[in-house]
XYZ file of C-alpha atoms in Angstrom:
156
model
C 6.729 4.195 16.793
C 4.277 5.330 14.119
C 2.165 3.754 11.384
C 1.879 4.218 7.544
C -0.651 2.193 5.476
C 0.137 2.434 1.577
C -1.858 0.022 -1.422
C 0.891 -0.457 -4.410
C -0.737 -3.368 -5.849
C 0.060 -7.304 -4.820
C 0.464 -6.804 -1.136
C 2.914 -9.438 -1.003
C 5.387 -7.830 -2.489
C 4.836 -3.860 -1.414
C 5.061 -5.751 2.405
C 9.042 -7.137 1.154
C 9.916 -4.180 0.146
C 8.539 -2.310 2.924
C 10.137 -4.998 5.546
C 13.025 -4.353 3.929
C 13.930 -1.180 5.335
C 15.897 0.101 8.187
C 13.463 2.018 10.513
C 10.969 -0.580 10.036
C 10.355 -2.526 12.846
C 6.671 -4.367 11.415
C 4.355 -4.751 8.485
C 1.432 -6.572 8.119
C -0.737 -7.459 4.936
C -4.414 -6.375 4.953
C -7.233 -4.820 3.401
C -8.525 -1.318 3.874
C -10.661 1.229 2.151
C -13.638 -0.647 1.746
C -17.041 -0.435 2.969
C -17.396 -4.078 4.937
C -16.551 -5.480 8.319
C -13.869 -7.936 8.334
C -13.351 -8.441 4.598
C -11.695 -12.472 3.458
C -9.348 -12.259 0.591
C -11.546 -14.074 -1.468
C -14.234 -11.142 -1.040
C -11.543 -9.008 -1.743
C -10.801 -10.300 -5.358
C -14.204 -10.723 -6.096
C -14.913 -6.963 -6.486
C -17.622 -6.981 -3.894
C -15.915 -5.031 -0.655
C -14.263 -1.882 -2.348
C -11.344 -2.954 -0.461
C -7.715 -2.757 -1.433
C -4.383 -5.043 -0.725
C -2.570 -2.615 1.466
C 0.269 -2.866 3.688
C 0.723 -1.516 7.299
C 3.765 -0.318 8.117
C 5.504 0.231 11.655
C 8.247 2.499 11.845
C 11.112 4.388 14.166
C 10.621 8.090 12.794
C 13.805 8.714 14.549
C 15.128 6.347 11.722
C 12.959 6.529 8.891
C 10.695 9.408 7.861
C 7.283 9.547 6.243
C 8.535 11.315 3.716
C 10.598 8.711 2.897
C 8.146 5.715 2.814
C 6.338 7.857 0.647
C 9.089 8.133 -1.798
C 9.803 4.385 -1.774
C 6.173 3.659 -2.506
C 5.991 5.835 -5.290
C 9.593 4.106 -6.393
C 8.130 0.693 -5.791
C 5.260 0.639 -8.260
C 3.894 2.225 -11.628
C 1.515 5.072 -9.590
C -0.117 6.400 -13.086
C -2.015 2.825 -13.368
C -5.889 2.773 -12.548
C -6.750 -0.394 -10.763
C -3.667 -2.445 -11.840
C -0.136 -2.735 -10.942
C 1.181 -5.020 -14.301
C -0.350 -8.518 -14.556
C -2.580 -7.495 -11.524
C -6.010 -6.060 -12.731
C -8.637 -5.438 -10.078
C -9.845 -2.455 -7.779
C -7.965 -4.095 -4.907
C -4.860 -3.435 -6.619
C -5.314 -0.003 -6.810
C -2.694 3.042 -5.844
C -3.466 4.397 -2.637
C -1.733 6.283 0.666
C -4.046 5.487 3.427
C -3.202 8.710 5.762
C -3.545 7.740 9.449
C -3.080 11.926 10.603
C -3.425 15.827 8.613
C 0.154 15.949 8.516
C 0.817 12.513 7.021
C -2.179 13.812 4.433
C -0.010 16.955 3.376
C 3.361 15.354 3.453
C 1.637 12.454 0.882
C -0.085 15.657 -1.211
C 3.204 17.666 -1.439
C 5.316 14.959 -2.901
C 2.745 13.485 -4.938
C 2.408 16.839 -6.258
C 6.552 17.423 -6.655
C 6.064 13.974 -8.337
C 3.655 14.721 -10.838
C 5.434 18.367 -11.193
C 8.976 16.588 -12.140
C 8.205 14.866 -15.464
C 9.252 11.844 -14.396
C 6.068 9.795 -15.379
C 4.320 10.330 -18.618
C 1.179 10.020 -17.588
C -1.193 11.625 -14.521
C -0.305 9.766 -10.959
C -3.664 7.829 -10.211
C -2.376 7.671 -6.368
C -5.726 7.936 -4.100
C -4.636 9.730 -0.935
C -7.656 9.794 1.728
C -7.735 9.244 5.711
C -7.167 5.637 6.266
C -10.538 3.770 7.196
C -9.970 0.303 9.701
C -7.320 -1.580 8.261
C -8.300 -5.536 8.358
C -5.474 -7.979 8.464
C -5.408 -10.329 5.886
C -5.204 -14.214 6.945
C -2.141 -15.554 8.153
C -1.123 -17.656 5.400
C -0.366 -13.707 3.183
C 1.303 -12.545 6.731
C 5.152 -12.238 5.489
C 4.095 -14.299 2.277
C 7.515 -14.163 0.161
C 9.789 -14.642 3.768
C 7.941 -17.713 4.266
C 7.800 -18.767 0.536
C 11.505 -18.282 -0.240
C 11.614 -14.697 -2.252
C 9.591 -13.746 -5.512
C 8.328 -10.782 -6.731
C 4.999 -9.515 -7.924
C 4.905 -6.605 -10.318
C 8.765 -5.345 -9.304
């Protein structure tokens, strides 16, 4: 098994669609990037950690590559946003691959790159990629939010 950590906005619903997939045996809601220790949610959204809502990701890379979790989050979200992901406005929300090893690093690089290259978006990807810091998970009452809650989306 391997790990991915990836920051597409509302965590809740980056963790769905990341759950969603076969090859993924786990995720987990938390925050990561920041410059505390053991940052609450309500830190979080009050601007004062640096932190993002990011997801941790578990998967089979016999099943499911990198590569493409990588494309899915850049599918799953608007990646030219600064700080936002639609109703969402905050530095937590931010775009951001969270690379765990060098070659997770380049893989992220080369296809935001063949991304940006393509035309597809109008605008300049705002995607952060940088080494993953310690990822915090979030409380247990965000753990699995929308499974628990009966569906719903965030910025989808």
């Amino acid at each position: 098994m391997d790990k991915a950590i990836f920051a597409a906005g509302c965590f809740w619903g980056v963790e769905a669609e990341f759950a969603a997939l076969p090859g993924v045996s786990a995720t987990e809601v938390g925050y990561t990037g920041g410059a505390c220790e053991r940052p609450t949610y309500e830190q979080v959204c009050g601007h004062r950690t640096g932190h993002a809502e990011a997801v941790q990701v578990t998967f089979d890379p016999a099943k499911i590559s990198y590569a493409d979790l990588v494309e899915k989050f850049f599918a799953l979200h608007d990646p030219t946003q600064v700080n936002r992901q639609g109703p969402d406005i905050g530095d937590q929300y931010r775009s951001a691959i969270f690379t765990l090893s060098p070659e997770q690093e380049q893989t992220a690089r080369a296809i935001k790159d063949k991304l940006q290259q393509s035309g597809r978006f109008k605008k300049p990807i705002a995607t952060q990629i940088e080494s993953a810091k310690t990822f915090w998970r979030a409380e247990d009452y965000h753990q699995q939010y929308f499974a628990k809650k009966g569906g719903g989306v965030c910025h989808f």
